[in-house]
């Protein structure tokens, strides 16, 4: 049972997973911070995909406005045929081990983007890579979301979710296999940088019960410490499921919108459900 002070801490409006234009968000890092402030966020982490280039700008604006800010990252991992995301919170974003690992992943992203463009060309979508680049503010990080935005802007599909369903997920013509980081490597980079590793939006992964159990076995064995119980991608039933997992596994609990932009994210910054009151919030280790 958490103490009254711990319960008060868990009630903080914390949002510990969101994105800026440094990866696949719609807002610049500074604008992400200002939107979080306007929405009443009290503790914010910027966690761009495989990239930490927005942290300094976001931290400066947060400091000016008195918003508690956490340096973060979201690392892409290959596991059991799925792409898994591991968030790092409270990192030293200049740590050489982390920086080198992320540089390697971004180089792989560039090659994947070229292959996605070629795959879409084969089904009649011309200049897809050039179109994706027009939506990527960071030319070193072109993601599937940027291709999806190009297809929406071109009138091929009505929205980003439909593009993914028809073109960019496994079995569809624009999907390409890609090897990301190993789970143990990603957790190791985060720990080397002094951070806490968190399994992001676990309900999104198409894993069997056995593979999900193995994911958490290996994650914990590698030094992972937390799970996103509350996520913009989670239903209330999924939130309850992963709250139970956090209790059973002794994991810290995180709360996050996974905000990318107003038109694409089901939950705005700071507007996701509160954590169940009996869970220890991951931010008890960050504030």
PDB file of C-alpha atoms in Angstrom:
ATOM      1  CA  UNK A   1       0.000   0.000   0.000  1.00  0.00           C
ATOM      2  CA  UNK A   2       1.389   3.391  -0.975  1.00  0.00           C
ATOM      3  CA  UNK A   3       1.720   6.087   1.665  1.00  0.00           C
ATOM      4  CA  UNK A   4      -0.362   9.264   1.439  1.00  0.00           C
ATOM      5  CA  UNK A   5       2.679  11.186   0.166  1.00  0.00           C
ATOM      6  CA  UNK A   6       3.286   8.541  -2.512  1.00  0.00           C
ATOM      7  CA  UNK A   7      -0.372   8.690  -3.549  1.00  0.00           C
ATOM      8  CA  UNK A   8      -0.109  12.471  -3.841  1.00  0.00           C
ATOM      9  CA  UNK A   9       2.964  12.039  -6.028  1.00  0.00           C
ATOM     10  CA  UNK A  10       1.098   9.602  -8.280  1.00  0.00           C
ATOM     11  CA  UNK A  11      -1.583  12.257  -8.863  1.00  0.00           C
ATOM     12  CA  UNK A  12       0.878  14.598 -10.624  1.00  0.00           C
ATOM     13  CA  UNK A  13      -0.139  15.333 -14.207  1.00  0.00           C
ATOM     14  CA  UNK A  14       2.880  13.603 -15.727  1.00  0.00           C
ATOM     15  CA  UNK A  15       3.216  12.909 -19.441  1.00  0.00           C
ATOM     16  CA  UNK A  16       6.338  10.860 -20.056  1.00  0.00           C
ATOM     17  CA  UNK A  17       6.183   9.958 -23.745  1.00  0.00           C
ATOM     18  CA  UNK A  18       5.643  12.385 -26.621  1.00  0.00           C
ATOM     19  CA  UNK A  19       7.229  13.403 -29.909  1.00  0.00           C
ATOM     20  CA  UNK A  20       8.438  16.500 -31.725  1.00  0.00           C
ATOM     21  CA  UNK A  21       9.514  17.332 -35.271  1.00  0.00           C
ATOM     22  CA  UNK A  22      12.923  15.918 -34.373  1.00  0.00           C
ATOM     23  CA  UNK A  23      11.297  12.523 -35.032  1.00  0.00           C
ATOM     24  CA  UNK A  24       7.701  12.130 -36.240  1.00  0.00           C
ATOM     25  CA  UNK A  25       5.772  14.696 -34.227  1.00  0.00           C
ATOM     26  CA  UNK A  26       4.025  17.707 -35.772  1.00  0.00           C
ATOM     27  CA  UNK A  27       5.295  20.328 -33.290  1.00  0.00           C
ATOM     28  CA  UNK A  28       8.805  21.651 -32.699  1.00  0.00           C
ATOM     29  CA  UNK A  29      10.283  20.738 -29.285  1.00  0.00           C
ATOM     30  CA  UNK A  30       9.602  24.236 -27.934  1.00  0.00           C
ATOM     31  CA  UNK A  31       5.982  24.082 -29.086  1.00  0.00           C
ATOM     32  CA  UNK A  32       5.511  20.668 -27.455  1.00  0.00           C
ATOM     33  CA  UNK A  33       6.532  22.194 -24.127  1.00  0.00           C
ATOM     34  CA  UNK A  34       4.185  25.169 -24.541  1.00  0.00           C
ATOM     35  CA  UNK A  35       1.264  22.897 -25.429  1.00  0.00           C
ATOM     36  CA  UNK A  36       1.989  20.732 -22.389  1.00  0.00           C
ATOM     37  CA  UNK A  37       1.991  23.827 -20.180  1.00  0.00           C
ATOM     38  CA  UNK A  38      -1.324  24.990 -21.638  1.00  0.00           C
ATOM     39  CA  UNK A  39      -2.799  21.557 -20.881  1.00  0.00           C
ATOM     40  CA  UNK A  40      -1.703  21.583 -17.243  1.00  0.00           C
ATOM     41  CA  UNK A  41       1.154  19.097 -17.508  1.00  0.00           C
ATOM     42  CA  UNK A  42       3.381  19.264 -14.426  1.00  0.00           C
ATOM     43  CA  UNK A  43       6.118  16.834 -15.496  1.00  0.00           C
ATOM     44  CA  UNK A  44       7.027  16.263 -19.145  1.00  0.00           C
ATOM     45  CA  UNK A  45       9.406  13.954 -20.992  1.00  0.00           C
ATOM     46  CA  UNK A  46      10.244  14.416 -24.664  1.00  0.00           C
ATOM     47  CA  UNK A  47      10.944  10.967 -26.131  1.00  0.00           C
ATOM     48  CA  UNK A  48      11.654  11.201 -29.841  1.00  0.00           C
ATOM     49  CA  UNK A  49      12.295   8.022 -31.822  1.00  0.00           C
ATOM     50  CA  UNK A  50      15.971   7.037 -31.760  1.00  0.00           C
ATOM     51  CA  UNK A  51      16.905  10.711 -31.459  1.00  0.00           C
ATOM     52  CA  UNK A  52      17.770  13.171 -28.671  1.00  0.00           C
ATOM     53  CA  UNK A  53      18.295  16.295 -30.775  1.00  0.00           C
ATOM     54  CA  UNK A  54      15.269  18.126 -29.381  1.00  0.00           C
ATOM     55  CA  UNK A  55      16.038  17.781 -25.701  1.00  0.00           C
ATOM     56  CA  UNK A  56      18.135  20.907 -25.184  1.00  0.00           C
ATOM     57  CA  UNK A  57      15.591  23.208 -26.859  1.00  0.00           C
ATOM     58  CA  UNK A  58      12.682  21.669 -24.943  1.00  0.00           C
ATOM     59  CA  UNK A  59      14.569  21.836 -21.641  1.00  0.00           C
ATOM     60  CA  UNK A  60      15.358  25.531 -22.125  1.00  0.00           C
ATOM     61  CA  UNK A  61      11.710  26.454 -22.676  1.00  0.00           C
ATOM     62  CA  UNK A  62      10.581  24.245 -19.795  1.00  0.00           C
ATOM     63  CA  UNK A  63      13.069  25.948 -17.458  1.00  0.00           C
ATOM     64  CA  UNK A  64      11.862  29.425 -18.467  1.00  0.00           C
ATOM     65  CA  UNK A  65       8.279  28.468 -17.625  1.00  0.00           C
ATOM     66  CA  UNK A  66       8.999  26.405 -14.506  1.00  0.00           C
ATOM     67  CA  UNK A  67       7.864  23.090 -15.970  1.00  0.00           C
ATOM     68  CA  UNK A  68       9.653  20.036 -14.616  1.00  0.00           C
ATOM     69  CA  UNK A  69      11.282  18.344 -17.589  1.00  0.00           C
ATOM     70  CA  UNK A  70      12.808  14.894 -18.105  1.00  0.00           C
ATOM     71  CA  UNK A  71      15.216  14.046 -20.911  1.00  0.00           C
ATOM     72  CA  UNK A  72      13.999  10.967 -22.749  1.00  0.00           C
ATOM     73  CA  UNK A  73      14.176   8.831 -25.875  1.00  0.00           C
ATOM     74  CA  UNK A  74      12.164   6.038 -27.504  1.00  0.00           C
ATOM     75  CA  UNK A  75      14.357   3.251 -28.864  1.00  0.00           C
ATOM     76  CA  UNK A  76      13.241   0.846 -31.600  1.00  0.00           C
ATOM     77  CA  UNK A  77      13.806  -2.842 -30.795  1.00  0.00           C
ATOM     78  CA  UNK A  78      13.246  -6.030 -32.804  1.00  0.00           C
ATOM     79  CA  UNK A  79      11.651  -8.830 -30.802  1.00  0.00           C
ATOM     80  CA  UNK A  80       9.721 -11.939 -31.904  1.00  0.00           C
ATOM     81  CA  UNK A  81       9.007 -10.470 -35.325  1.00  0.00           C
ATOM     82  CA  UNK A  82       7.627  -7.222 -33.901  1.00  0.00           C
ATOM     83  CA  UNK A  83       9.024  -3.733 -33.478  1.00  0.00           C
ATOM     84  CA  UNK A  84       8.974  -2.974 -29.759  1.00  0.00           C
ATOM     85  CA  UNK A  85       9.582   0.480 -28.313  1.00  0.00           C
ATOM     86  CA  UNK A  86      11.592   1.012 -25.150  1.00  0.00           C
ATOM     87  CA  UNK A  87      11.437   4.474 -23.600  1.00  0.00           C
ATOM     88  CA  UNK A  88      14.385   5.799 -21.640  1.00  0.00           C
ATOM     89  CA  UNK A  89      13.604   8.395 -18.957  1.00  0.00           C
ATOM     90  CA  UNK A  90      15.999  10.581 -16.992  1.00  0.00           C
ATOM     91  CA  UNK A  91      18.843   9.963 -19.413  1.00  0.00           C
ATOM     92  CA  UNK A  92      22.052  11.875 -19.931  1.00  0.00           C
ATOM     93  CA  UNK A  93      21.374  12.513 -23.603  1.00  0.00           C
ATOM     94  CA  UNK A  94      25.068  13.181 -24.252  1.00  0.00           C
ATOM     95  CA  UNK A  95      26.232   9.814 -22.942  1.00  0.00           C
ATOM     96  CA  UNK A  96      28.594   8.366 -25.597  1.00  0.00           C
ATOM     97  CA  UNK A  97      27.223   4.815 -25.382  1.00  0.00           C
ATOM     98  CA  UNK A  98      23.656   6.023 -25.934  1.00  0.00           C
ATOM     99  CA  UNK A  99      24.662   8.491 -28.645  1.00  0.00           C
ATOM    100  CA  UNK A 100      26.571   5.833 -30.596  1.00  0.00           C
ATOM    101  CA  UNK A 101      23.704   3.354 -30.388  1.00  0.00           C
ATOM    102  CA  UNK A 102      21.169   5.906 -31.596  1.00  0.00           C
ATOM    103  CA  UNK A 103      23.409   6.967 -34.472  1.00  0.00           C
ATOM    104  CA  UNK A 104      23.547   3.351 -35.612  1.00  0.00           C
ATOM    105  CA  UNK A 105      19.743   3.066 -35.490  1.00  0.00           C
ATOM    106  CA  UNK A 106      19.242   6.275 -37.463  1.00  0.00           C
ATOM    107  CA  UNK A 107      21.546   4.995 -40.188  1.00  0.00           C
ATOM    108  CA  UNK A 108      19.320   1.935 -40.405  1.00  0.00           C
ATOM    109  CA  UNK A 109      16.241   4.151 -40.598  1.00  0.00           C
ATOM    110  CA  UNK A 110      17.660   5.885 -43.673  1.00  0.00           C
ATOM    111  CA  UNK A 111      18.120   2.566 -45.464  1.00  0.00           C
ATOM    112  CA  UNK A 112      14.615   1.447 -44.447  1.00  0.00           C
ATOM    113  CA  UNK A 113      13.093   4.670 -45.790  1.00  0.00           C
ATOM    114  CA  UNK A 114      14.689   4.064 -49.189  1.00  0.00           C
ATOM    115  CA  UNK A 115      13.301   0.529 -49.260  1.00  0.00           C
ATOM    116  CA  UNK A 116       9.800   1.704 -48.294  1.00  0.00           C
ATOM    117  CA  UNK A 117       9.915   4.256 -51.091  1.00  0.00           C
ATOM    118  CA  UNK A 118      10.945   1.554 -53.577  1.00  0.00           C
ATOM    119  CA  UNK A 119       8.184  -0.785 -52.351  1.00  0.00           C
ATOM    120  CA  UNK A 120       5.538   1.913 -52.774  1.00  0.00           C
ATOM    121  CA  UNK A 121       6.879   2.765 -56.232  1.00  0.00           C
ATOM    122  CA  UNK A 122       6.257  -0.867 -57.245  1.00  0.00           C
ATOM    123  CA  UNK A 123       2.533  -0.469 -56.497  1.00  0.00           C
ATOM    124  CA  UNK A 124       2.231   2.784 -58.400  1.00  0.00           C
ATOM    125  CA  UNK A 125       2.905   5.420 -55.741  1.00  0.00           C
ATOM    126  CA  UNK A 126       5.590   7.528 -57.372  1.00  0.00           C
ATOM    127  CA  UNK A 127       8.060   9.793 -55.569  1.00  0.00           C
ATOM    128  CA  UNK A 128       6.993   8.445 -52.176  1.00  0.00           C
ATOM    129  CA  UNK A 129      10.415   8.923 -50.609  1.00  0.00           C
ATOM    130  CA  UNK A 130      10.646  12.521 -51.814  1.00  0.00           C
ATOM    131  CA  UNK A 131       7.141  13.114 -50.483  1.00  0.00           C
ATOM    132  CA  UNK A 132       8.033  11.627 -47.101  1.00  0.00           C
ATOM    133  CA  UNK A 133      11.097  13.873 -46.909  1.00  0.00           C
ATOM    134  CA  UNK A 134       8.862  16.926 -47.347  1.00  0.00           C
ATOM    135  CA  UNK A 135       7.099  16.000 -44.107  1.00  0.00           C
ATOM    136  CA  UNK A 136      10.269  15.164 -42.159  1.00  0.00           C
ATOM    137  CA  UNK A 137      11.759  18.188 -40.429  1.00  0.00           C
ATOM    138  CA  UNK A 138      14.752  16.030 -39.491  1.00  0.00           C
ATOM    139  CA  UNK A 139      16.185  14.618 -42.748  1.00  0.00           C
ATOM    140  CA  UNK A 140      18.118  12.023 -40.759  1.00  0.00           C
ATOM    141  CA  UNK A 141      14.914  10.451 -39.482  1.00  0.00           C
ATOM    142  CA  UNK A 142      12.259   9.591 -42.064  1.00  0.00           C
ATOM    143  CA  UNK A 143       9.635   7.278 -40.590  1.00  0.00           C
ATOM    144  CA  UNK A 144       6.548   5.420 -41.756  1.00  0.00           C
ATOM    145  CA  UNK A 145       4.487   8.282 -40.352  1.00  0.00           C
ATOM    146  CA  UNK A 146       6.083  10.663 -42.845  1.00  0.00           C
ATOM    147  CA  UNK A 147       5.191   8.343 -45.730  1.00  0.00           C
ATOM    148  CA  UNK A 148       1.655   8.116 -44.370  1.00  0.00           C
ATOM    149  CA  UNK A 149       1.314  11.884 -44.208  1.00  0.00           C
ATOM    150  CA  UNK A 150       2.492  12.166 -47.804  1.00  0.00           C
ATOM    151  CA  UNK A 151      -0.116   9.642 -48.950  1.00  0.00           C
ATOM    152  CA  UNK A 152      -2.848  11.518 -47.101  1.00  0.00           C
ATOM    153  CA  UNK A 153      -1.741  14.857 -48.570  1.00  0.00           C
ATOM    154  CA  UNK A 154      -1.680  13.244 -52.035  1.00  0.00           C
ATOM    155  CA  UNK A 155      -5.275  12.053 -51.658  1.00  0.00           C
ATOM    156  CA  UNK A 156      -4.376   8.360 -51.759  1.00  0.00           C
ATOM    157  CA  UNK A 157      -5.989   7.688 -48.372  1.00  0.00           C
ATOM    158  CA  UNK A 158      -8.163   9.769 -46.037  1.00  0.00           C
ATOM    159  CA  UNK A 159      -6.048   9.532 -42.877  1.00  0.00           C
ATOM    160  CA  UNK A 160      -2.801   8.215 -41.474  1.00  0.00           C
ATOM    161  CA  UNK A 161      -4.345   5.202 -39.743  1.00  0.00           C
ATOM    162  CA  UNK A 162      -5.893   4.026 -43.013  1.00  0.00           C
ATOM    163  CA  UNK A 163      -2.554   4.408 -44.796  1.00  0.00           C
ATOM    164  CA  UNK A 164      -0.884   2.175 -42.220  1.00  0.00           C
ATOM    165  CA  UNK A 165      -3.649  -0.432 -42.492  1.00  0.00           C
ATOM    166  CA  UNK A 166      -3.467  -0.557 -46.301  1.00  0.00           C
ATOM    167  CA  UNK A 167       0.215   0.005 -47.015  1.00  0.00           C
ATOM    168  CA  UNK A 168       2.620   0.098 -44.078  1.00  0.00           C
ATOM    169  CA  UNK A 169       1.986  -2.821 -41.722  1.00  0.00           C
ATOM    170  CA  UNK A 170       3.184  -6.395 -42.075  1.00  0.00           C
ATOM    171  CA  UNK A 171       1.746  -8.089 -45.155  1.00  0.00           C
ATOM    172  CA  UNK A 172       0.992  -4.827 -46.964  1.00  0.00           C
ATOM    173  CA  UNK A 173       2.876  -3.554 -50.037  1.00  0.00           C
ATOM    174  CA  UNK A 174       4.847  -0.771 -48.340  1.00  0.00           C
ATOM    175  CA  UNK A 175       6.009  -2.828 -45.372  1.00  0.00           C
ATOM    176  CA  UNK A 176       9.680  -3.790 -45.269  1.00  0.00           C
ATOM    177  CA  UNK A 177      11.427  -6.023 -42.777  1.00  0.00           C
ATOM    178  CA  UNK A 178      14.034  -4.256 -40.706  1.00  0.00           C
ATOM    179  CA  UNK A 179      16.359  -5.230 -37.856  1.00  0.00           C
ATOM    180  CA  UNK A 180      16.352  -2.703 -35.015  1.00  0.00           C
ATOM    181  CA  UNK A 181      18.291  -2.871 -31.756  1.00  0.00           C
ATOM    182  CA  UNK A 182      18.376  -5.954 -29.578  1.00  0.00           C
ATOM    183  CA  UNK A 183      16.278  -5.571 -26.421  1.00  0.00           C
ATOM    184  CA  UNK A 184      19.277  -6.014 -24.127  1.00  0.00           C
ATOM    185  CA  UNK A 185      21.275  -3.424 -26.074  1.00  0.00           C
ATOM    186  CA  UNK A 186      18.520  -0.803 -25.869  1.00  0.00           C
ATOM    187  CA  UNK A 187      18.078  -1.287 -22.121  1.00  0.00           C
ATOM    188  CA  UNK A 188      21.862  -1.228 -21.720  1.00  0.00           C
ATOM    189  CA  UNK A 189      22.189   2.099 -23.571  1.00  0.00           C
ATOM    190  CA  UNK A 190      19.519   3.637 -21.352  1.00  0.00           C
ATOM    191  CA  UNK A 191      21.153   2.360 -18.173  1.00  0.00           C
ATOM    192  CA  UNK A 192      24.588   3.531 -19.350  1.00  0.00           C
ATOM    193  CA  UNK A 193      23.048   6.991 -19.700  1.00  0.00           C
ATOM    194  CA  UNK A 194      21.721   6.855 -16.119  1.00  0.00           C
ATOM    195  CA  UNK A 195      18.120   6.391 -17.207  1.00  0.00           C
ATOM    196  CA  UNK A 196      15.159   4.166 -16.418  1.00  0.00           C
ATOM    197  CA  UNK A 197      13.963   1.788 -19.150  1.00  0.00           C
ATOM    198  CA  UNK A 198      10.209   1.548 -19.770  1.00  0.00           C
ATOM    199  CA  UNK A 199       8.242  -0.768 -22.077  1.00  0.00           C
ATOM    200  CA  UNK A 200       6.135   1.629 -24.154  1.00  0.00           C
ATOM    201  CA  UNK A 201       2.426   1.020 -24.991  1.00  0.00           C
ATOM    202  CA  UNK A 202       2.617  -2.783 -24.496  1.00  0.00           C
ATOM    203  CA  UNK A 203      -0.958  -3.407 -25.679  1.00  0.00           C
ATOM    204  CA  UNK A 204       0.016  -2.390 -29.215  1.00  0.00           C
ATOM    205  CA  UNK A 205       2.292  -5.350 -29.834  1.00  0.00           C
ATOM    206  CA  UNK A 206       0.951  -8.382 -31.649  1.00  0.00           C
ATOM    207  CA  UNK A 207       2.611 -10.861 -29.326  1.00  0.00           C
ATOM    208  CA  UNK A 208       1.309 -14.147 -27.997  1.00  0.00           C
ATOM    209  CA  UNK A 209       0.875 -14.470 -24.249  1.00  0.00           C
ATOM    210  CA  UNK A 210       4.063 -16.543 -24.143  1.00  0.00           C
ATOM    211  CA  UNK A 211       6.066 -14.008 -26.166  1.00  0.00           C
ATOM    212  CA  UNK A 212       4.780 -11.121 -24.069  1.00  0.00           C
ATOM    213  CA  UNK A 213       5.891 -12.967 -20.954  1.00  0.00           C
ATOM    214  CA  UNK A 214       9.291 -13.597 -22.523  1.00  0.00           C
ATOM    215  CA  UNK A 215       9.568  -9.905 -23.449  1.00  0.00           C
ATOM    216  CA  UNK A 216       9.135  -8.879 -19.832  1.00  0.00           C
ATOM    217  CA  UNK A 217      11.388 -11.694 -18.572  1.00  0.00           C
ATOM    218  CA  UNK A 218      14.235 -10.473 -20.768  1.00  0.00           C
ATOM    219  CA  UNK A 219      13.465  -6.796 -20.163  1.00  0.00           C
ATOM    220  CA  UNK A 220      13.665  -7.208 -16.385  1.00  0.00           C
ATOM    221  CA  UNK A 221      16.745  -9.445 -16.604  1.00  0.00           C
ATOM    222  CA  UNK A 222      18.477  -6.704 -18.647  1.00  0.00           C
ATOM    223  CA  UNK A 223      17.685  -4.091 -15.980  1.00  0.00           C
ATOM    224  CA  UNK A 224      14.365  -2.696 -17.250  1.00  0.00           C
ATOM    225  CA  UNK A 225      12.261  -1.236 -14.481  1.00  0.00           C
ATOM    226  CA  UNK A 226       8.928   0.149 -15.706  1.00  0.00           C
ATOM    227  CA  UNK A 227       5.950  -0.258 -18.033  1.00  0.00           C
ATOM    228  CA  UNK A 228       3.529   2.230 -19.551  1.00  0.00           C
ATOM    229  CA  UNK A 229       0.333   1.254 -17.771  1.00  0.00           C
ATOM    230  CA  UNK A 230      -1.478   4.326 -19.033  1.00  0.00           C
ATOM    231  CA  UNK A 231      -0.939   5.184 -22.688  1.00  0.00           C
ATOM    232  CA  UNK A 232      -2.850   7.111 -25.289  1.00  0.00           C
ATOM    233  CA  UNK A 233      -2.994   3.813 -27.196  1.00  0.00           C
ATOM    234  CA  UNK A 234      -4.553   1.845 -24.307  1.00  0.00           C
ATOM    235  CA  UNK A 235      -8.212   1.165 -23.616  1.00  0.00           C
ATOM    236  CA  UNK A 236      -9.357   1.047 -19.997  1.00  0.00           C
ATOM    237  CA  UNK A 237      -9.333  -2.765 -20.123  1.00  0.00           C
ATOM    238  CA  UNK A 238      -5.751  -2.705 -21.393  1.00  0.00           C
ATOM    239  CA  UNK A 239      -4.807  -0.245 -18.679  1.00  0.00           C
ATOM    240  CA  UNK A 240      -6.174  -2.650 -16.060  1.00  0.00           C
ATOM    241  CA  UNK A 241      -4.334  -5.559 -17.683  1.00  0.00           C
ATOM    242  CA  UNK A 242      -0.966  -3.842 -17.527  1.00  0.00           C
ATOM    243  CA  UNK A 243      -1.602  -2.439 -14.070  1.00  0.00           C
ATOM    244  CA  UNK A 244      -1.965  -6.053 -12.998  1.00  0.00           C
ATOM    245  CA  UNK A 245       1.250  -6.954 -14.809  1.00  0.00           C
ATOM    246  CA  UNK A 246       3.095  -4.101 -13.056  1.00  0.00           C
ATOM    247  CA  UNK A 247       1.928  -5.427  -9.686  1.00  0.00           C
ATOM    248  CA  UNK A 248       2.882  -9.018 -10.502  1.00  0.00           C
ATOM    249  CA  UNK A 249       6.286  -8.114 -11.915  1.00  0.00           C
ATOM    250  CA  UNK A 250       7.184  -5.409  -9.409  1.00  0.00           C
ATOM    251  CA  UNK A 251       7.513  -2.768 -12.113  1.00  0.00           C
ATOM    252  CA  UNK A 252       7.198   0.987 -11.811  1.00  0.00           C
ATOM    253  CA  UNK A 253       4.241   2.430 -13.707  1.00  0.00           C
ATOM    254  CA  UNK A 254       4.388   5.164 -16.325  1.00  0.00           C
ATOM    255  CA  UNK A 255       1.716   7.461 -17.754  1.00  0.00           C
ATOM    256  CA  UNK A 256       1.970   8.861 -21.246  1.00  0.00           C
ATOM    257  CA  UNK A 257      -0.071  10.264 -24.109  1.00  0.00           C
ATOM    258  CA  UNK A 258       2.385   9.272 -26.881  1.00  0.00           C
ATOM    259  CA  UNK A 259       1.337  12.592 -28.428  1.00  0.00           C
ATOM    260  CA  UNK A 260       2.425  13.223 -32.029  1.00  0.00           C
ATOM    261  CA  UNK A 261      -0.015  15.890 -33.133  1.00  0.00           C
ATOM    262  CA  UNK A 262      -3.551  17.121 -32.699  1.00  0.00           C
ATOM    263  CA  UNK A 263      -4.887  15.378 -35.820  1.00  0.00           C
ATOM    264  CA  UNK A 264      -3.135  12.048 -35.303  1.00  0.00           C
ATOM    265  CA  UNK A 265      -3.163  11.340 -31.573  1.00  0.00           C
ATOM    266  CA  UNK A 266      -6.215  10.011 -29.743  1.00  0.00           C
ATOM    267  CA  UNK A 267      -5.088  11.695 -26.512  1.00  0.00           C
ATOM    268  CA  UNK A 268      -3.647  15.191 -26.117  1.00  0.00           C
ATOM    269  CA  UNK A 269      -0.678  16.034 -23.909  1.00  0.00           C
ATOM    270  CA  UNK A 270      -1.554  15.581 -20.241  1.00  0.00           C
ATOM    271  CA  UNK A 271      -5.068  14.293 -20.969  1.00  0.00           C
ATOM    272  CA  UNK A 272      -4.665  10.538 -20.486  1.00  0.00           C
ATOM    273  CA  UNK A 273      -6.141   8.549 -17.594  1.00  0.00           C
ATOM    274  CA  UNK A 274      -4.578   8.749 -14.122  1.00  0.00           C
ATOM    275  CA  UNK A 275      -2.501   5.878 -12.828  1.00  0.00           C
ATOM    276  CA  UNK A 276      -4.216   3.406 -10.506  1.00  0.00           C
ATOM    277  CA  UNK A 277      -3.573   4.743  -7.015  1.00  0.00           C
ATOM    278  CA  UNK A 278      -1.761   1.660  -5.687  1.00  0.00           C
ATOM    279  CA  UNK A 279       0.987   1.645  -8.322  1.00  0.00           C
ATOM    280  CA  UNK A 280       4.360   3.272  -7.758  1.00  0.00           C
ATOM    281  CA  UNK A 281       4.843   5.898 -10.470  1.00  0.00           C
ATOM    282  CA  UNK A 282       8.085   5.852 -12.398  1.00  0.00           C
ATOM    283  CA  UNK A 283       8.434   9.560 -11.713  1.00  0.00           C
ATOM    284  CA  UNK A 284       8.997   8.799  -8.015  1.00  0.00           C
ATOM    285  CA  UNK A 285      12.544   8.112  -9.268  1.00  0.00           C
ATOM    286  CA  UNK A 286      12.696  11.209 -11.466  1.00  0.00           C
ATOM    287  CA  UNK A 287      11.578  14.126  -9.234  1.00  0.00           C
TER     288      UNK A 287
END
